[in-house]
Short mmCIF file of C-alpha atoms in Angstrom, two decimals:
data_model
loop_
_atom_site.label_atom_id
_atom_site.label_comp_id
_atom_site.label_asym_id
_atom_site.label_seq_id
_atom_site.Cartn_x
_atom_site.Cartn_y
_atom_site.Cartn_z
CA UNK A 1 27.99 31.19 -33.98
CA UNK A 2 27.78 30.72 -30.33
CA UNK A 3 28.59 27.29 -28.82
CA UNK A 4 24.96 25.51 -26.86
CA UNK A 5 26.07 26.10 -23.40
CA UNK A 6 25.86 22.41 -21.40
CA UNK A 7 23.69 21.92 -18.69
CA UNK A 8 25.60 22.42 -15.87
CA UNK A 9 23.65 20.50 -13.08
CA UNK A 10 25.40 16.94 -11.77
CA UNK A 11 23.93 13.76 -13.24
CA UNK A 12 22.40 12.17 -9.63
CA UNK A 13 25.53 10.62 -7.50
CA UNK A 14 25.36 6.66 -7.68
CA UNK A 15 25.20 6.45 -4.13
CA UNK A 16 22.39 8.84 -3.17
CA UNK A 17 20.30 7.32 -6.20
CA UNK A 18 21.32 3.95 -4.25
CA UNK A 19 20.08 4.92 -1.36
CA UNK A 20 17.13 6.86 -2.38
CA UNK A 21 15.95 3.46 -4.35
CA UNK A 22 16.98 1.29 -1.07
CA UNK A 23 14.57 3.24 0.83
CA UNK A 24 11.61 3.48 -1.89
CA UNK A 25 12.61 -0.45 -2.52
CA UNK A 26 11.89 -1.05 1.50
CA UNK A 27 8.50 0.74 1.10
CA UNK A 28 7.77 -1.30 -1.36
CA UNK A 29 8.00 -4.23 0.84
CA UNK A 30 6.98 -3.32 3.78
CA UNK A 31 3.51 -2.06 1.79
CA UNK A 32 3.62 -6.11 -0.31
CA UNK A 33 4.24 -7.83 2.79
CA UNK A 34 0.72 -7.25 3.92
CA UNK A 35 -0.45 -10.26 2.13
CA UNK A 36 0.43 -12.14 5.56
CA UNK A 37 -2.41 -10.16 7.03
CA UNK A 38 -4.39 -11.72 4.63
CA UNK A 39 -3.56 -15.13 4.80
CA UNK A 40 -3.72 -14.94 8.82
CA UNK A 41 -7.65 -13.72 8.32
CA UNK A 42 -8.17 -16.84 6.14
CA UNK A 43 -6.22 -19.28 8.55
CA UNK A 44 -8.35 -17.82 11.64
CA UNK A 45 -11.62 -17.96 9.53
CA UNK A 46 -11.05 -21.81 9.15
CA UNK A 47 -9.83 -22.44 12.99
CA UNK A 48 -13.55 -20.60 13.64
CA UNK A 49 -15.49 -23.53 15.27
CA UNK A 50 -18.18 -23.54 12.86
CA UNK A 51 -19.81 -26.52 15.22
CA UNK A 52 -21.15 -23.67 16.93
CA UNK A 53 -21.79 -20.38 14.83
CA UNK A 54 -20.24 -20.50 11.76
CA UNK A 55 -18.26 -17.10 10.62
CA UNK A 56 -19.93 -15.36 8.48
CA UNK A 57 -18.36 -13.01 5.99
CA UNK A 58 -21.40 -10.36 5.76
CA UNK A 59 -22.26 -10.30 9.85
CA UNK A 60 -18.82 -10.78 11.83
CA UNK A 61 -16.18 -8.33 11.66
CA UNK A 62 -12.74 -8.86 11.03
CA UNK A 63 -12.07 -7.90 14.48
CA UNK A 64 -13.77 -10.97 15.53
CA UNK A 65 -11.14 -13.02 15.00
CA UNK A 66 -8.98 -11.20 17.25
CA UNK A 67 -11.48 -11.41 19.98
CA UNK A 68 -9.89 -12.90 23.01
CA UNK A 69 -12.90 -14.41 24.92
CA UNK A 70 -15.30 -16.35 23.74
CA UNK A 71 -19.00 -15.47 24.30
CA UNK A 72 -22.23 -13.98 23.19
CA UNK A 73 -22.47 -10.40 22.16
CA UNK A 74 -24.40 -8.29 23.96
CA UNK A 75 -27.38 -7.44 22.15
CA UNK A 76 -27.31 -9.01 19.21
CA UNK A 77 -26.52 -12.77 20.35
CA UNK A 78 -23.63 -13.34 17.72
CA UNK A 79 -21.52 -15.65 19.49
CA UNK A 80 -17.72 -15.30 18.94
CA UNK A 81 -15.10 -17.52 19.61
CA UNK A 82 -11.54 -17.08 17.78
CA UNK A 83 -9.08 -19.93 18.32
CA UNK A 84 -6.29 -18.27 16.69
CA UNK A 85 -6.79 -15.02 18.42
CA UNK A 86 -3.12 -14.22 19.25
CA UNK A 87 -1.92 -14.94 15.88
CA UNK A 88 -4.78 -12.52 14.63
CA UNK A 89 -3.75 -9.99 17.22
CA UNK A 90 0.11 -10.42 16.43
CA UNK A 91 -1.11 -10.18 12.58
CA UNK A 92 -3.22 -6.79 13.30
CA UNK A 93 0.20 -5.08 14.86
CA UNK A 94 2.56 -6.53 12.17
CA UNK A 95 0.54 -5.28 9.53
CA UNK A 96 0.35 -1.57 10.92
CA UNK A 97 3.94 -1.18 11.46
CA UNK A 98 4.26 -2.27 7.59
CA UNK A 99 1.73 0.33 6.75
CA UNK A 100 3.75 2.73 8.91
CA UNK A 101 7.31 1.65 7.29
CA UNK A 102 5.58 2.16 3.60
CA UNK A 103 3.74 5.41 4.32
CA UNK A 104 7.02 7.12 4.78
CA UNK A 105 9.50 5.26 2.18
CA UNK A 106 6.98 4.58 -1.02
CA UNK A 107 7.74 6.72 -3.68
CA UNK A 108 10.84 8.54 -1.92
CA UNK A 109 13.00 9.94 -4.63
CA UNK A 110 10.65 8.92 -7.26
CA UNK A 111 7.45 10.96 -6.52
CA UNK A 112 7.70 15.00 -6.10
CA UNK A 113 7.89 15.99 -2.50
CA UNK A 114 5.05 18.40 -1.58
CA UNK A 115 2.79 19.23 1.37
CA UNK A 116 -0.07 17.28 0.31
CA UNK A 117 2.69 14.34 -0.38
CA UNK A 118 3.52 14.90 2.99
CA UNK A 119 -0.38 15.09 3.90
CA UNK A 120 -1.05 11.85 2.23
CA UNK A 121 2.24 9.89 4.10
CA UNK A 122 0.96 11.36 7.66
CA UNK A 123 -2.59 10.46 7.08
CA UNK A 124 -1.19 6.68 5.96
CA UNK A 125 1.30 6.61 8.54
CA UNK A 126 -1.41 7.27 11.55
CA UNK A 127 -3.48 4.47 9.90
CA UNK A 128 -0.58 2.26 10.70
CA UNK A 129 -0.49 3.37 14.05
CA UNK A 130 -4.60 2.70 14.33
CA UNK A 131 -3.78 -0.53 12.86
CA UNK A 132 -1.10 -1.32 16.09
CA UNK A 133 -3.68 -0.32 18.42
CA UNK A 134 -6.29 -2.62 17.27
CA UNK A 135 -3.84 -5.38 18.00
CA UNK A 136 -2.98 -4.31 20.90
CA UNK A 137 -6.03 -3.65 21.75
CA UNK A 138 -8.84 -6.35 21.28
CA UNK A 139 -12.58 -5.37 20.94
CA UNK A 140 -13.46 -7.52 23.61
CA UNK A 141 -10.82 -6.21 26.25
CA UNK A 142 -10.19 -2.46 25.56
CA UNK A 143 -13.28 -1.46 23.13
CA UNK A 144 -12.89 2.20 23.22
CA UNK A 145 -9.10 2.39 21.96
CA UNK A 146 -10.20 -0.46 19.66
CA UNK A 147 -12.64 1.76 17.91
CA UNK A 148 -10.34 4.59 17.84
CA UNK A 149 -7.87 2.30 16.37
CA UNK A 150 -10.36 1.01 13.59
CA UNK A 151 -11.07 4.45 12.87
CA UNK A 152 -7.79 5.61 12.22
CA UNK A 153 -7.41 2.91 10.09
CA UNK A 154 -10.26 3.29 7.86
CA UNK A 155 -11.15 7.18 7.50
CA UNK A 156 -7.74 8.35 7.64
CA UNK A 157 -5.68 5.21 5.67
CA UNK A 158 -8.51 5.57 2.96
CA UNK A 159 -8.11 9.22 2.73
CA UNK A 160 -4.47 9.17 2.76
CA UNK A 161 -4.54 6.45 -0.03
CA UNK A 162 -6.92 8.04 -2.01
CA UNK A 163 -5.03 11.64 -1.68
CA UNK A 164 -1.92 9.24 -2.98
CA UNK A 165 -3.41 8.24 -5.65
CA UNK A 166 -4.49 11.54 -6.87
CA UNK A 167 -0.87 12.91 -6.66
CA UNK A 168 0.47 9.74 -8.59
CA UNK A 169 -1.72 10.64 -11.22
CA UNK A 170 -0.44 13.80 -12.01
CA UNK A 171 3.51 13.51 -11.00
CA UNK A 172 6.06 12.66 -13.64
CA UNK A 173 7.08 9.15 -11.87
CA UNK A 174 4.28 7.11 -14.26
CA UNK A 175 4.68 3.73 -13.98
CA UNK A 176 1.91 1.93 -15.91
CA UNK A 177 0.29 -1.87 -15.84
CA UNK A 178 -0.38 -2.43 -19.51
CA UNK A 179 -1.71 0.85 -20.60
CA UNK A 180 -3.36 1.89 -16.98
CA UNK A 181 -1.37 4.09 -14.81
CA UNK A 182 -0.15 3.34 -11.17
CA UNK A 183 -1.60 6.22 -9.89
CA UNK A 184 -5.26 5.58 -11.36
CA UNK A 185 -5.22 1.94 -9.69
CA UNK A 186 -4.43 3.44 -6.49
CA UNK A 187 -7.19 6.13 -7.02
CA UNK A 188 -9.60 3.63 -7.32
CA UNK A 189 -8.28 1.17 -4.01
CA UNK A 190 -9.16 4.85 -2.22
CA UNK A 191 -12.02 6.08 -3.37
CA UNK A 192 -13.66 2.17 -2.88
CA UNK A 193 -12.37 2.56 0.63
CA UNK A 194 -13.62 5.95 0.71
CA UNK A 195 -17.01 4.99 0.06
CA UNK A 196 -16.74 1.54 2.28
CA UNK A 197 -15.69 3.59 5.03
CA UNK A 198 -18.81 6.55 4.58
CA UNK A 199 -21.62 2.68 3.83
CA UNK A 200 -20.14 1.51 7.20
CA UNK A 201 -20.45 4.56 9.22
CA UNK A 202 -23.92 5.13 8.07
CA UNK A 203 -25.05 1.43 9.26
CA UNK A 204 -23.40 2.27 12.56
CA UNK A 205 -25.23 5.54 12.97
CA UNK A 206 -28.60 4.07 11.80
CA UNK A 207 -29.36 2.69 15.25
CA UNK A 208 -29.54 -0.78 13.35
CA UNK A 209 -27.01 -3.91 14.63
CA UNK A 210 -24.85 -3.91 11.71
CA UNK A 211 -24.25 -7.26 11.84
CA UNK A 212 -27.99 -7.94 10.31
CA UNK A 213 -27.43 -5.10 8.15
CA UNK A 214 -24.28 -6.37 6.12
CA UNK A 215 -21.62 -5.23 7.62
CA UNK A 216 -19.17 -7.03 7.86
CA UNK A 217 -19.11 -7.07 4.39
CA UNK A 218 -19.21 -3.42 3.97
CA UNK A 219 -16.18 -3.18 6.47
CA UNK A 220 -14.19 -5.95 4.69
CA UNK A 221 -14.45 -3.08 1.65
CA UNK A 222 -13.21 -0.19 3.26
CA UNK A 223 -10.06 -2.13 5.11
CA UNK A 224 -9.08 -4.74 2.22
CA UNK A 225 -9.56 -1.68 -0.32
CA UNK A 226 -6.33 0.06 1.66
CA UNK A 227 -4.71 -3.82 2.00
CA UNK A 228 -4.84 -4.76 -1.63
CA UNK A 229 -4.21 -1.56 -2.84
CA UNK A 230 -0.77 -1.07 -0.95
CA UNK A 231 0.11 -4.49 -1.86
CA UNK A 232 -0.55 -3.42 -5.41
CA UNK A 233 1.14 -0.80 -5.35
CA UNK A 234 3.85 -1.79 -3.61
CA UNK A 235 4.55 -5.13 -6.07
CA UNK A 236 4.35 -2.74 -9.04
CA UNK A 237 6.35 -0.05 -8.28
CA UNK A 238 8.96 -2.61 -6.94
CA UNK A 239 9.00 -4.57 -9.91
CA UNK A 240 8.98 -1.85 -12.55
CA UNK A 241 9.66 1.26 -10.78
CA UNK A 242 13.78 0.01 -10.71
CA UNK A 243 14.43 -0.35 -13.94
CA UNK A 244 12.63 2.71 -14.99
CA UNK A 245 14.77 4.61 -12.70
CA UNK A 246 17.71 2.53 -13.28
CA UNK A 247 17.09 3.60 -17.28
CA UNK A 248 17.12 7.37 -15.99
CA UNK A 249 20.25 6.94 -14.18
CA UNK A 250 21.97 5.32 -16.65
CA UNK A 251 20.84 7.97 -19.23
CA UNK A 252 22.22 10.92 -16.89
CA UNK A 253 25.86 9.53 -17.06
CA UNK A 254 25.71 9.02 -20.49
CA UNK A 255 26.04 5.09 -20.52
CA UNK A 256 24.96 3.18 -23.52
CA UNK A 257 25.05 -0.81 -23.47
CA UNK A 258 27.45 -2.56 -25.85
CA UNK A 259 25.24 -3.52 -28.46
CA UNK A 260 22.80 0.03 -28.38
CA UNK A 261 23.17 1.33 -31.93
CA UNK A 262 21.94 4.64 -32.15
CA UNK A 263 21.05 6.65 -35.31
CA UNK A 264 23.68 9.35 -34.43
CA UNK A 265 26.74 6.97 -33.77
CA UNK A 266 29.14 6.51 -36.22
CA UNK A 267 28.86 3.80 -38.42
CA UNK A 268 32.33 1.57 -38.75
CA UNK A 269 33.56 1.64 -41.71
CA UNK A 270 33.26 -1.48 -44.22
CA UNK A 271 36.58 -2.73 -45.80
CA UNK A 272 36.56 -4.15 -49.05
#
């Protein structure tokens, strides 16, 4: 009777897994370490002199609050005045590179690499790069890269996120919190940015001053959709996604813990 011939392909070397999971680990990071972007907003919200026009949440846009001069929109007599405008500005550009650094590390080694993997990672990385312009470029000094910036961000971050999200959900890498999968959380972060993204451009094209139409609300759901949902995913898959792999690796080179008892093993034998 013939002899089961062993696989013959090389359990994953210790220090390529290493440095697969160092890079997916600093994805992971980069991606969680957005929260400062959202504790800067807050912080600049509450520096707002509300003596004078108090910020509102459903007329001024987040961009406001990286507005460098203080004065009264054209047109619509908002007046804005951000205190903490640097720190919002310095925020904006800190917070794209971080999208940048986790668009091209999440998921490496974990998640199959294919072209519309690699469509989903450009699309997220250029919304990083939107992100850095809008920093670096204030609405109030240079408005038309400031719009292009925006743009970037929101159409192609949301569409890269959402194109994630779909891939997650049908790759092997599942991690899951409580019985939902990874990858349906981030389909929903991108399709509610989808659709906050498609409600804000069809304020702006209405002819209407968005800012008595909602929308600063409706923009606050199409960027903090992409936000939270990186910094979801991001503090899951760092905090699960290592020991599941770290299981996998472990089961590759055969290791078993001291005190794993498996059906299979041989029992010791009991002396009288």
């Amino acid at each position: 009777m013939p002899h089961p011939v062993a696989d013959p392909t090389p359990p994953p070397h210790p220090r390529r897994w290493h440095r697969r999971l160092s890079r997916h680990t600093m994805g992971c990071l980069a991606w969680l370490l957005q929260l400062q972007f959202l504790v800067v907003n807050v912080i600049a919200q509450l520096a707002w002199p509300h003596d004078t026009a108090p910020y509102s949440l459903m007329s001024n846009a987040v961009s406001d609050l990286a507005a460098v001069s203080c004065g009264t929109v054209a047109g619509s007599g908002v007046y804005i005045c951000s205190p903490l405008h640097v720190l919002m500005n310095v925020s904006l550009v800190t917070n794209g590179i971080l999208m940048l650094v986790g668009a091209l590390s999440f998921g490496v080694g974990h998640l199959t690499e294919t072209t519309r993997l690699t469509t989903a990672r450009a699309l997220l990385a250029l919304a990083g790069a939107g992100t850095v312009i809008v920093g670096l470029a204030p609405e109030d000094v240079a408005l038309v890269p400031h719009v292009v910036g925006a743009g970037m961000m929101m159409v192609l971050g949301n569409l890269g996120f959402l194109l994630l999200g779909l891939l997650m959900r049908g790759d092997d890498w599942q991690l899951r919190v409580g019985r939902t999968r990874l990858g349906s959380i981030v389909t929903f972060f991108g399709v509610a940015g989808v659709v906050g993204t498609v409600a804000l451009a069809s304020i702006l094209l209405s002819g209407y001053d968005g800012r008595y139409l909602g929308g600063g609300a409706v923009e606050r759901v199409s960027i903090f959709s992409l936000v939270f949902g990186e910094i979801v995913a991001g503090f899951v898959a760092l905090t699960l996604g290592p020991w599941r792999q770290r299981r996998r690796h472990h089961s590759a080179l055969g290791y078993r813990r001291p005190n794993e008892v498996h059906d299979t093993d041989e029992q010791p034998a009991h002396t009288a």
